[in-house]
Short mmCIF file of C-alpha atoms and ligand atoms in Angstrom, two decimals:
data_model
loop_
_atom_site.label_atom_id
_atom_site.label_comp_id
_atom_site.label_asym_id
_atom_site.label_seq_id
_atom_site.Cartn_x
_atom_site.Cartn_y
_atom_site.Cartn_z
CA UNK A 16 11.34 26.90 55.70
CA UNK A 17 15.00 26.50 56.79
CA UNK A 18 16.03 28.03 60.10
CA UNK A 19 19.68 28.00 59.08
CA UNK A 20 21.79 29.85 56.55
CA UNK A 21 24.11 28.09 54.09
CA UNK A 22 27.12 29.41 52.26
CA UNK A 23 30.42 28.30 50.79
CA UNK A 24 33.47 29.13 52.89
CA UNK A 25 36.47 28.95 50.56
CA UNK A 26 34.47 26.43 48.54
CA UNK A 27 33.35 24.24 51.47
CA UNK A 28 29.69 24.06 52.42
CA UNK A 29 28.80 25.69 55.73
CA UNK A 30 25.52 25.86 57.59
CA UNK A 31 24.80 28.06 60.60
CA UNK A 32 21.75 27.07 62.62
CA UNK A 33 19.68 29.95 63.98
CA UNK A 34 22.38 32.63 63.73
CA UNK A 35 22.08 35.64 66.00
CA UNK A 36 21.00 38.51 63.73
CA UNK A 37 23.95 40.66 64.78
CA UNK A 38 26.75 38.07 64.79
CA UNK A 39 29.46 39.49 62.52
CA UNK A 40 31.29 37.48 59.88
CA UNK A 41 34.59 38.45 61.51
CA UNK A 42 33.54 37.03 64.88
CA UNK A 43 32.21 33.91 63.22
CA UNK A 44 35.46 33.36 61.33
CA UNK A 45 37.74 33.92 64.30
CA UNK A 46 35.67 32.52 67.17
CA UNK A 47 33.75 29.67 65.56
CA UNK A 48 35.77 28.67 62.50
CA UNK A 49 39.06 29.52 64.19
CA UNK A 50 40.25 31.01 60.90
CA UNK A 51 42.34 33.77 62.36
CA UNK A 52 43.94 34.95 59.13
CA UNK A 53 41.24 37.62 58.94
CA UNK A 54 42.24 40.31 61.44
CA UNK A 55 40.40 42.82 63.56
CA UNK A 56 41.83 46.33 63.58
CA UNK A 57 39.12 48.87 64.22
CA UNK A 58 35.82 46.91 64.15
CA UNK A 59 34.17 49.83 62.37
CA UNK A 60 34.92 49.43 58.68
CA UNK A 61 37.85 51.85 58.64
CA UNK A 62 41.11 49.91 58.48
CA UNK A 63 40.46 46.99 56.10
CA UNK A 64 42.34 44.39 58.19
CA UNK A 65 39.15 42.29 58.23
CA UNK A 66 38.59 42.41 54.44
CA UNK A 67 37.07 39.27 52.95
CA UNK A 68 35.56 38.70 49.51
CA UNK A 69 31.96 37.81 48.72
CA UNK A 70 31.17 35.97 45.50
CA UNK A 71 27.71 36.04 43.93
CA UNK A 72 26.24 35.04 40.61
CA UNK A 73 26.06 37.96 38.17
CA UNK A 74 24.69 36.60 34.89
CA UNK A 75 26.95 33.71 33.90
CA UNK A 76 29.87 34.98 35.98
CA UNK A 77 30.76 35.27 39.63
CA UNK A 78 31.14 38.83 40.82
CA UNK A 79 33.71 39.16 43.58
CA UNK A 80 33.51 42.08 45.98
CA UNK A 81 35.79 43.11 48.83
CA UNK A 82 33.82 43.83 52.02
CA UNK A 83 34.54 44.50 55.70
CA UNK A 84 33.75 41.35 57.68
CA UNK A 85 33.72 43.31 60.97
CA UNK A 86 30.42 45.02 60.12
CA UNK A 87 28.85 42.34 57.92
CA UNK A 88 26.32 40.08 59.61
CA UNK A 89 26.58 36.32 58.99
CA UNK A 90 22.92 36.20 57.93
CA UNK A 91 23.89 38.08 54.76
CA UNK A 92 26.18 35.20 53.70
CA UNK A 93 23.19 32.99 52.91
CA UNK A 94 23.57 31.58 49.38
CA UNK A 95 26.95 33.26 48.79
CA UNK A 96 30.60 32.33 48.45
CA UNK A 97 32.82 33.70 51.22
CA UNK A 98 36.54 33.81 50.50
CA UNK A 99 39.14 34.44 53.18
CA UNK A 100 42.91 34.62 53.04
CA UNK A 101 43.14 30.94 54.03
CA UNK A 102 41.33 29.89 50.87
CA UNK A 103 43.44 31.43 48.15
CA UNK A 104 46.46 29.15 47.91
CA UNK A 105 46.52 26.29 45.41
CA UNK A 106 46.16 22.72 46.70
CA UNK A 107 49.95 22.30 46.29
CA UNK A 108 50.60 25.38 48.43
CA UNK A 109 51.37 27.71 45.51
CA UNK A 110 50.55 31.33 46.29
CA UNK A 111 47.65 33.14 44.65
CA UNK A 112 48.83 35.94 42.28
CA UNK A 113 47.63 38.53 44.85
CA UNK A 114 49.79 36.95 47.55
CA UNK A 115 52.75 36.47 45.21
CA UNK A 116 52.56 40.10 44.09
CA UNK A 117 52.81 41.36 47.69
CA UNK A 118 55.81 39.12 48.31
CA UNK A 119 57.58 40.08 45.09
CA UNK A 120 57.00 43.80 45.59
CA UNK A 121 57.95 43.70 49.29
CA UNK A 122 54.47 44.85 50.28
CA UNK A 123 54.45 43.53 53.86
CA UNK A 124 56.39 44.13 57.07
CA UNK A 125 54.66 43.26 60.37
CA UNK A 126 51.94 41.57 58.29
CA UNK A 127 48.91 42.59 60.35
CA UNK A 128 47.26 44.42 57.47
CA UNK A 129 48.44 41.95 54.83
CA UNK A 130 45.51 39.47 54.77
CA UNK A 131 43.19 42.42 54.21
CA UNK A 132 45.34 43.75 51.37
CA UNK A 133 45.54 40.26 49.85
CA UNK A 134 41.76 40.02 49.75
CA UNK A 135 41.38 43.51 48.26
CA UNK A 136 43.97 42.60 45.63
CA UNK A 137 42.07 39.37 44.94
CA UNK A 138 38.88 41.39 44.27
CA UNK A 139 40.86 43.85 42.14
CA UNK A 140 42.32 40.92 40.19
CA UNK A 141 38.71 39.97 39.35
CA UNK A 142 37.41 43.51 38.68
CA UNK A 143 37.18 43.94 34.93
CA UNK A 144 38.41 47.30 33.69
CA UNK A 145 39.81 48.52 37.04
CA UNK A 146 43.33 48.78 35.72
CA UNK A 147 43.87 52.55 35.56
CA UNK A 148 45.71 54.34 38.34
CA UNK A 149 42.61 56.03 39.69
CA UNK A 150 40.70 52.74 40.00
CA UNK A 151 43.65 51.09 41.73
CA UNK A 152 43.82 53.89 44.30
CA UNK A 153 40.08 53.61 44.84
CA UNK A 154 40.34 49.86 45.37
CA UNK A 155 43.01 50.37 48.05
CA UNK A 156 41.20 53.24 49.76
CA UNK A 157 39.83 51.00 52.52
CA UNK A 158 43.06 49.29 53.62
CA UNK A 159 45.47 50.95 56.01
CA UNK A 160 49.06 49.91 56.62
CA UNK A 161 51.01 51.45 59.47
CA UNK A 162 54.47 50.20 58.58
CA UNK A 163 55.22 49.15 54.99
CA UNK A 164 54.37 52.34 53.14
CA UNK A 165 52.04 52.28 50.19
CA UNK A 166 54.44 52.42 47.24
CA UNK A 167 55.25 48.68 47.21
CA UNK A 168 51.62 47.79 47.90
CA UNK A 169 50.53 49.96 44.97
CA UNK A 170 53.11 48.27 42.76
CA UNK A 171 51.70 44.88 43.78
CA UNK A 172 48.17 46.09 43.05
CA UNK A 173 49.14 47.37 39.58
CA UNK A 174 50.61 44.01 38.70
CA UNK A 175 47.38 42.06 39.43
CA UNK A 176 44.61 44.56 38.61
CA UNK A 177 42.00 43.23 36.21
CA UNK A 178 44.04 40.14 35.24
CA UNK A 179 41.50 37.56 36.50
CA UNK A 180 43.29 34.41 35.27
CA UNK A 181 43.62 32.45 38.52
CA UNK A 182 42.20 29.07 39.48
CA UNK A 183 38.96 30.77 40.63
CA UNK A 184 38.42 31.94 37.06
CA UNK A 185 39.07 28.41 35.82
CA UNK A 186 36.62 26.86 38.29
CA UNK A 187 33.93 29.53 37.86
CA UNK A 188 31.47 27.12 36.25
CA UNK A 189 31.82 24.64 39.12
CA UNK A 190 31.44 27.38 41.75
CA UNK A 191 28.38 28.81 39.98
CA UNK A 192 26.80 25.36 39.97
CA UNK A 193 27.43 24.99 43.68
CA UNK A 194 26.06 28.45 44.45
CA UNK A 195 22.90 27.59 42.50
CA UNK A 196 22.76 24.32 44.40
CA UNK A 197 22.71 26.23 47.69
CA UNK A 198 19.61 28.06 46.61
CA UNK A 199 17.87 25.02 45.20
CA UNK A 200 18.94 22.51 47.85
CA UNK A 201 17.83 23.54 51.28
CA UNK A 202 16.58 26.90 50.01
CA UNK A 203 17.61 30.18 51.61
CA UNK A 204 16.40 31.24 55.02
CA UNK A 205 13.54 33.73 54.89
CA UNK A 206 12.71 33.77 58.60
CA UNK A 207 14.75 32.64 61.58
CA UNK A 208 13.43 32.82 65.11
CA UNK A 209 16.44 32.12 67.25
CA UNK A 210 17.54 32.32 70.83
CA UNK A 211 19.18 35.70 70.25
CA UNK A 212 16.61 37.37 68.08
CA UNK A 213 14.65 37.22 64.89
CA UNK A 214 15.80 37.61 61.29
CA UNK A 215 13.60 37.99 58.24
CA UNK A 216 14.68 38.15 54.61
CA UNK A 217 11.52 38.82 52.62
CA UNK A 218 11.72 38.30 48.85
CA UNK A 219 9.02 40.72 47.71
CA UNK A 220 7.81 44.21 48.54
CA UNK A 221 4.43 42.81 49.58
CA UNK A 222 6.10 40.45 52.07
CA UNK A 223 8.16 43.34 53.45
CA UNK A 224 5.02 45.51 53.75
CA UNK A 225 3.31 42.82 55.83
CA UNK A 226 6.32 42.21 58.03
CA UNK A 227 6.90 45.86 58.76
CA UNK A 228 3.21 46.43 59.50
CA UNK A 229 3.39 43.63 62.08
CA UNK A 230 6.83 44.63 63.44
CA UNK A 231 7.26 48.40 63.00
CA UNK A 232 10.17 48.47 65.47
CA UNK A 233 12.35 45.94 63.63
CA UNK A 234 15.69 47.19 62.28
CA UNK A 235 15.82 47.34 58.48
CA UNK A 236 19.15 46.15 57.13
CA UNK A 237 20.51 47.28 53.77
CA UNK A 238 24.34 47.38 53.56
CA UNK A 239 24.70 47.48 57.35
CA UNK A 240 27.56 50.01 57.19
CA UNK A 241 25.70 52.22 59.67
CA UNK A 242 23.69 49.53 61.46
CA UNK A 243 26.78 47.35 61.96
CA UNK A 244 28.37 50.03 64.10
CA UNK A 245 25.48 49.90 66.58
CA UNK A 246 26.65 46.37 67.27
CA UNK A 247 30.42 46.70 67.16
CA UNK A 248 30.74 50.13 68.78
CA UNK A 249 27.64 50.47 70.96
CA UNK A 250 27.31 46.74 71.72
CA UNK A 251 23.60 46.85 71.02
CA UNK A 252 21.57 43.68 70.53
CA UNK A 253 19.35 44.36 67.52
CA UNK A 254 16.62 41.93 68.50
CA UNK A 255 14.79 41.82 65.19
CA UNK A 256 16.39 42.49 61.81
CA UNK A 257 14.61 42.59 58.47
CA UNK A 258 17.02 42.35 55.54
CA UNK A 259 16.19 44.28 52.38
CA UNK A 260 18.80 42.48 50.32
CA UNK A 261 16.65 39.71 48.88
CA UNK A 262 14.04 41.97 47.25
CA UNK A 263 14.93 42.53 43.57
CA UNK A 264 12.85 45.75 43.27
CA UNK A 265 14.85 47.36 46.07
CA UNK A 266 18.17 46.64 44.37
CA UNK A 267 17.00 47.78 40.93
CA UNK A 268 18.26 50.96 39.24
CA UNK A 269 16.03 52.28 36.43
CA UNK A 270 17.86 54.62 34.13
CA UNK A 271 15.29 55.19 31.35
CA UNK A 272 12.96 58.21 31.21
CA UNK A 273 13.35 61.63 32.76
CA UNK A 274 14.67 60.42 36.11
CA UNK A 275 17.03 57.90 37.61
CA UNK A 276 15.14 55.66 40.02
CA UNK A 277 17.52 54.16 42.55
CA UNK A 278 16.14 51.24 44.57
CA UNK A 279 16.72 51.85 48.27
CA UNK A 280 18.94 48.75 48.64
CA UNK A 281 21.12 49.40 45.56
CA UNK A 282 24.75 49.79 46.61
CA UNK A 283 27.05 52.61 45.60
CA UNK A 284 29.23 50.45 43.37
CA UNK A 285 26.18 49.63 41.24
CA UNK A 286 24.87 53.21 41.27
CA UNK A 287 28.16 54.86 40.30
CA UNK A 288 28.13 54.18 36.52
CA UNK A 289 24.69 55.83 36.31
CA UNK A 290 25.79 58.91 38.24
CA UNK A 291 28.87 59.09 36.06
CA UNK A 292 26.70 59.64 32.98
CA UNK A 293 24.35 62.32 34.27
CA UNK A 294 26.14 64.03 37.15
CA UNK A 295 29.90 63.37 37.06
CA UNK A 296 30.40 65.68 40.03
CA UNK A 297 28.02 63.53 42.13
CA UNK A 298 29.91 60.41 40.99
CA UNK A 299 33.22 62.00 42.02
CA UNK A 300 31.75 62.69 45.47
CA UNK A 301 30.46 59.13 45.87
CA UNK A 302 33.88 57.76 44.89
CA UNK A 303 35.13 59.46 48.05
CA UNK A 304 32.37 58.03 50.27
CA UNK A 305 33.97 55.57 52.68
CA UNK A 306 36.11 53.09 50.81
CA UNK A 307 35.76 50.47 48.09
CA UNK A 308 34.59 47.97 50.72
CA UNK A 309 32.03 50.41 52.13
CA UNK A 310 30.70 51.31 48.67
CA UNK A 311 30.33 47.62 47.85
CA UNK A 312 27.85 47.23 50.71
CA UNK A 313 26.52 50.70 51.54
CA UNK A 314 23.41 52.07 49.87
CA UNK A 315 22.10 55.53 49.06
CA UNK A 316 18.79 54.45 50.62
CA UNK A 317 20.60 53.69 53.89
CA UNK A 318 22.46 57.01 53.72
CA UNK A 319 19.17 58.93 53.36
CA UNK A 320 17.18 56.86 55.90
CA UNK A 321 20.02 57.17 58.41
CA UNK A 322 19.49 60.95 58.19
CA UNK A 323 22.91 61.94 59.45
CA UNK A 324 23.54 65.69 59.09
CA UNK A 325 26.90 64.79 57.54
CA UNK A 326 25.83 62.02 55.15
CA UNK A 327 27.31 62.68 51.72
CA UNK A 328 24.47 61.97 49.32
CA UNK A 329 21.63 64.07 50.87
CA UNK A 330 23.02 67.51 49.91
CA UNK A 331 23.43 66.45 46.27
CA UNK A 332 20.01 64.78 46.24
CA UNK A 333 18.40 67.89 47.74
CA UNK A 334 20.07 70.14 45.18
CA UNK A 335 19.03 67.87 42.32
CA UNK A 336 15.40 67.98 43.45
CA UNK A 337 15.21 64.27 44.31
CA UNK A 338 12.12 62.66 45.76
CA UNK A 339 11.72 59.85 48.28
CA UNK A 340 9.37 57.08 47.23
CA UNK A 341 7.99 55.84 50.53
CA UNK A 342 6.08 52.60 50.91
CA UNK A 343 4.07 50.73 53.52
CA UNK A 344 1.26 48.19 53.65
CA UNK A 345 -1.08 51.13 53.01
CA UNK A 346 0.48 52.00 49.62
CA UNK A 347 3.07 54.44 48.31
CA UNK A 348 3.60 58.16 48.63
CA UNK A 349 6.16 60.44 47.05
CA UNK A 350 7.81 63.13 49.13
CA UNK A 351 10.24 65.81 47.94
CA UNK A 352 13.47 65.11 49.80
CA UNK A 353 13.49 68.60 51.31
CA UNK A 354 10.46 67.51 53.37
CA UNK A 355 12.02 64.18 54.39
CA UNK A 356 14.56 65.33 57.01
CA UNK A 357 12.58 66.67 59.99
CA UNK A 358 15.14 67.06 62.74
CA UNK A 359 18.41 65.56 63.95
CA UNK A 360 18.23 61.94 62.73
CA UNK A 361 14.44 62.19 62.48
CA UNK A 362 12.75 61.55 59.14
CA UNK A 363 9.24 61.72 57.75
CA UNK A 364 9.00 57.91 57.71
CA UNK A 365 6.04 56.83 59.84
CA UNK A 366 5.56 53.49 61.63
CA UNK A 367 5.52 50.66 59.10
CA UNK A 368 6.92 52.88 56.32
CA UNK A 369 10.20 52.43 54.51
CA UNK A 370 12.10 54.04 51.70
CA UNK A 371 11.41 52.11 48.49
CA UNK A 372 13.48 54.23 46.09
CA UNK A 373 14.95 57.63 45.35
CA UNK A 374 13.83 59.46 42.22
CA UNK A 375 16.51 61.80 40.85
CA UNK A 376 15.45 64.01 37.91
CA UNK A 377 17.78 63.90 34.91
CA UNK A 378 19.60 67.09 33.94
CA UNK A 379 18.21 69.29 31.15
CA UNK A 380 20.55 70.85 28.59
CA UNK A 381 22.45 73.73 30.16
CA UNK A 382 21.85 72.70 33.79
CA UNK A 383 24.84 73.25 36.04
CA UNK A 384 25.55 70.98 39.00
CA UNK A 385 28.48 70.61 41.35
CA UNK A 386 28.91 68.99 44.73
CA UNK A 387 31.98 69.17 46.96
CA UNK A 388 33.00 67.52 50.21
CA UNK A 389 35.59 68.84 52.64
CA UNK A 390 37.02 66.30 55.05
CA UNK A 391 40.33 65.85 56.82
CA UNK A 392 41.28 62.87 54.65
CA UNK A 393 40.42 62.53 50.97
CA UNK A 394 38.90 59.05 51.36
CA UNK A 395 37.48 57.10 54.30
CA UNK A 396 36.41 60.23 56.09
CA UNK A 397 33.16 61.90 56.98
CA UNK A 398 32.51 65.45 55.75
CA UNK A 399 33.05 68.52 57.85
CA UNK A 400 30.92 70.30 55.26
CA UNK A 401 29.45 69.07 52.03
CA UNK A 402 27.87 71.53 49.57
CA UNK A 403 25.77 70.93 46.45
CA UNK A 404 24.79 73.51 43.85
CA UNK A 405 22.23 73.16 41.08
CA UNK A 406 21.51 76.03 38.71
CA UNK A 407 19.18 76.31 35.73
CA UNK A 408 19.41 79.40 33.51
CA UNK A 409 16.85 81.28 31.39
CA UNK A 410 17.47 82.31 27.78
CA UNK A 411 19.06 85.55 28.95
CA UNK A 412 21.62 83.63 31.04
CA UNK A 413 20.02 84.54 34.37
CA UNK A 414 19.44 82.07 37.20
CA UNK A 415 15.92 80.71 36.70
CA UNK A 416 16.22 78.05 39.41
CA UNK A 417 18.80 77.68 42.17
CA UNK A 418 18.91 74.78 44.59
CA UNK A 419 21.73 74.93 47.11
CA UNK A 420 22.08 72.40 49.91
CA UNK A 421 24.60 71.65 52.61
CA UNK A 422 25.50 68.90 55.02
CA UNK A 423 27.39 69.66 58.23
CA UNK A 424 25.78 73.09 58.64
CA UNK A 425 22.64 72.19 60.62
CA UNK A 426 20.99 69.31 62.47
CA UNK A 427 19.80 67.91 59.14
CA UNK A 428 21.05 68.15 55.56
CA UNK A 429 19.22 71.29 54.40
CA UNK A 430 18.68 73.71 51.56
CA UNK A 431 19.91 77.29 51.81
CA UNK A 432 16.70 79.23 51.13
CA UNK A 433 18.27 82.68 51.58
CA UNK A 434 21.25 81.98 49.34
CA UNK A 435 18.97 80.52 46.67
CA UNK A 436 16.78 83.64 46.75
CA UNK A 437 19.87 85.84 46.50
CA UNK A 438 20.84 84.18 43.21
CA UNK A 439 17.37 84.01 41.65
CA UNK A 440 16.92 86.16 38.56
CA UNK A 441 20.56 87.30 38.51
CA UNK A 442 23.57 86.42 36.45
CA UNK A 443 25.71 83.86 38.24
CA UNK A 444 28.65 86.15 38.83
CA UNK A 445 30.87 87.29 41.66
CA UNK A 446 28.41 89.96 42.89
CA UNK A 447 25.52 87.47 43.01
CA UNK A 448 27.69 84.94 44.79
CA UNK A 449 28.71 87.56 47.37
CA UNK A 450 25.05 88.26 48.04
CA UNK A 451 24.33 84.55 48.37
CA UNK A 452 27.25 84.09 50.77
CA UNK A 453 25.96 86.96 52.92
CA UNK A 454 22.56 85.24 53.00
CA UNK A 455 24.17 81.98 54.18
CA UNK A 456 24.79 83.68 57.53
CA UNK A 457 21.03 83.70 58.12
CA UNK A 458 20.44 80.30 56.56
CA UNK A 459 22.65 78.38 58.98
CA UNK A 460 24.01 78.48 62.53
CA UNK A 461 26.55 75.63 62.44
CA UNK A 462 28.10 74.15 65.56
CA UNK A 463 31.68 73.59 66.72
CA UNK A 464 32.68 69.96 66.97
CA UNK A 465 35.77 67.80 66.55
CA UNK A 466 35.43 67.88 62.75
CA UNK A 467 35.37 71.65 62.36
CA UNK A 468 34.63 74.89 64.16
CA UNK A 469 31.45 76.83 63.39
CA UNK A 470 33.61 79.63 61.96
CA UNK A 471 35.44 77.25 59.61
CA UNK A 472 32.15 75.69 58.52
CA UNK A 473 30.71 79.11 57.62
CA UNK A 474 33.84 79.97 55.68
CA UNK A 475 33.73 76.65 53.84
CA UNK A 476 30.07 76.97 52.92
CA UNK A 477 30.77 80.28 51.19
CA UNK A 478 34.00 79.17 49.58
CA UNK A 479 32.41 76.06 48.11
CA UNK A 480 29.87 78.30 46.39
CA UNK A 481 32.73 80.42 45.07
CA UNK A 482 34.35 77.26 43.78
CA UNK A 483 31.14 76.42 41.90
CA UNK A 484 31.27 79.85 40.33
CA UNK A 485 34.89 79.36 39.30
CA UNK A 486 34.08 76.04 37.70
CA UNK A 487 31.08 77.48 35.87
CA UNK A 488 32.94 80.54 34.97
CA UNK A 489 33.60 82.34 31.76
CA UNK A 490 36.87 84.31 31.58
CA UNK A 491 34.78 87.40 32.37
CA UNK A 492 33.42 86.15 35.70
CA UNK A 493 36.72 84.52 36.55
CA UNK A 494 38.36 87.92 36.21
CA UNK A 495 35.68 89.32 38.55
CA UNK A 496 36.38 86.73 41.23
CA UNK A 497 40.15 87.07 40.96
CA UNK A 498 39.82 90.82 41.42
CA UNK A 499 38.21 90.30 44.86
C1 LIG B 9 34.16 53.13 57.55
C2 LIG B 9 32.93 53.89 57.15
C3 LIG B 9 33.07 55.00 56.34
C4 LIG B 9 31.93 55.74 55.99
N1 LIG B 9 32.11 56.83 55.21
C5 LIG B 9 31.03 57.56 54.87
C6 LIG B 9 31.19 58.72 54.08
O1 LIG B 9 32.28 59.08 53.65
N2 LIG B 9 30.07 59.43 53.79
C7 LIG B 9 28.83 59.05 54.22
O2 LIG B 9 27.86 59.73 53.92
N3 LIG B 9 28.66 57.96 54.97
C8 LIG B 9 29.72 57.20 55.30
N4 LIG B 9 29.55 56.09 56.08
C9 LIG B 9 28.22 55.74 56.56
C10 LIG B 9 27.48 54.69 55.72
O3 LIG B 9 28.37 53.93 54.94
C11 LIG B 9 26.45 55.32 54.79
O4 LIG B 9 25.55 56.10 55.52
C12 LIG B 9 25.72 54.28 53.96
O5 LIG B 9 25.14 54.87 52.85
C13 LIG B 9 24.64 53.56 54.77
O6 LIG B 9 24.00 52.63 53.91
P1 LIG B 9 23.74 51.13 54.37
O7 LIG B 9 23.03 50.46 53.28
O8 LIG B 9 24.98 50.50 54.84
O9 LIG B 9 22.75 51.40 55.59
P2 LIG B 9 22.36 50.46 56.81
O10 LIG B 9 23.43 50.46 57.82
O11 LIG B 9 21.87 49.15 56.33
O12 LIG B 9 21.10 51.30 57.35
C14 LIG B 9 21.27 52.60 57.86
C15 LIG B 9 19.98 53.02 58.60
O13 LIG B 9 18.94 53.22 57.66
C16 LIG B 9 17.85 52.32 57.88
N5 LIG B 9 17.42 51.89 56.56
C17 LIG B 9 18.20 51.31 55.61
N6 LIG B 9 17.49 51.16 54.48
C18 LIG B 9 16.26 51.65 54.72
C19 LIG B 9 15.08 51.79 53.94
N7 LIG B 9 15.03 51.39 52.66
N8 LIG B 9 13.98 52.36 54.50
C20 LIG B 9 14.02 52.79 55.78
N9 LIG B 9 15.10 52.67 56.58
C21 LIG B 9 16.20 52.11 56.06
C22 LIG B 9 18.43 51.20 58.74
O14 LIG B 9 17.45 50.58 59.54
C23 LIG B 9 19.46 51.95 59.55
O15 LIG B 9 18.85 52.62 60.63
C24 LIG B 9 30.65 55.33 56.44
C25 LIG B 9 30.51 54.18 57.23
C26 LIG B 9 31.64 53.47 57.59
C27 LIG B 9 31.48 52.24 58.44
S1 LIG B 10 38.47 45.66 61.52
FE1 LIG B 10 38.98 47.55 60.63
S2 LIG B 10 37.72 47.56 58.86
FE2 LIG B 10 37.09 45.81 59.90
S1 LIG B 11 52.67 45.57 57.26
FE1 LIG B 11 52.43 46.25 59.30
S2 LIG B 11 50.50 47.28 59.24
FE2 LIG B 11 50.93 46.84 57.19
#
């Protein structure tokens, strides 16, 4: 069993013996490799200066994804291709199309953000179908520039999006062979007991069950977009990390049947096309979660297990009636999500238990669902309030089932029992919505903090429900609301 990880850095084989579980890729690049092209801006996944690209086999292709190296641990490079800005030029010094585009469109001034933009543009170059304006904006959502202005950078991005005809495309077969060789050759590390801590990467649920039973206090690692901040912002040593990223069942998304089953370690980028089909409003919300880089790593399982009161997916999941599939060495249990969040950052997961998947019921004909997030910035920002509204109607057009949930209104993401009761059995019209908004005052006692005042939060919670009404509305109810 190897006690080292192996990966390709810009095509060259690298091996790290006994890596510390919380050593970041950014630190490794700058401090060990002395590749200082990759910059540190914020060290918390916000600015994109540290963007690198990870390449992995996806069928008979390599899938390239932009990620934040400041919150990615080196252990997760095992068996992968890591590309940095130093590795893009041709052997004769010719610029990569992503670099050339930024030069030709005057997309750089001081240059600090530029390596990060180059790597995002590289990933966009290799992202099939991401050529429309919306996709291009989404791809750039995780890179900040303080001096150039975004117009020239956008022009550069438009010129390379989805083209994918560079030398990496031409040498894909060779790179795939070498990636496969990494796995076959020395094998990938499944357990490393090092000077600075322990790292496990089990490959099956049964192996994870055993590990967690023996080490209930170990940190589970999915995308690391929350866990990484414990290291970079709180300077915590994690001690023992168990990665969930090598277990195929945890990354699987099952779309057949009457529910979508999302493996707890499936990332947002992979989940999005499924949400798009059944709940476009949920997909639109997730496209605003973090940035492209964050969605490439972050998982819905991590968002739920992290149990932040302002996580974006819990309100929608609560309103859709999702269930948590919880597993341990003792077996599995299924818990409605509204019994999962117990208190501030406290969940119903017991010692040795983990989230295996989320089960999200599919919509029936006529179901209405909307979810909205209010934050100071459109992208790369945490919600002040997030609301989600699910309604099912009877044959007479009355509300047969209402599930309303909010984030940012209490210590946990929570349903609004009073507002739901106020809508039950009534037409979904302005009068019913007024009654529901009045009930919200008893449902929640939000707090003031730097994101929003309690007063603003209360106002938002009601207005988001009004917005749902407007979007559901017939001309008749619209007239009612406008008359208010
Ligand atoms: C720059 C930035 C922007 C962000 N923007 C948003 C945003 O807009 N909206 C939002 O909601 N969040 C946001 N986040 C937070 C974060 O990206 C999400 O919460 C994400 O979904 C976490 O998933 P992950 O896989 O990265 O979790 P990880 O960091 O891997 O894990 C999070 C926690 O859950 C535990 N855990 C993970 N998987 C499991 C499991 N299967 N069972 C039990 N425990 C588990 C881990 O041990 C850890 O405690 C942002 C983060 C950053 C850095
Ligand atoms: S340094 Fe800012 S996102 Fe990594
Ligand atoms: S060119 Fe200076 S920060 Fe972007």
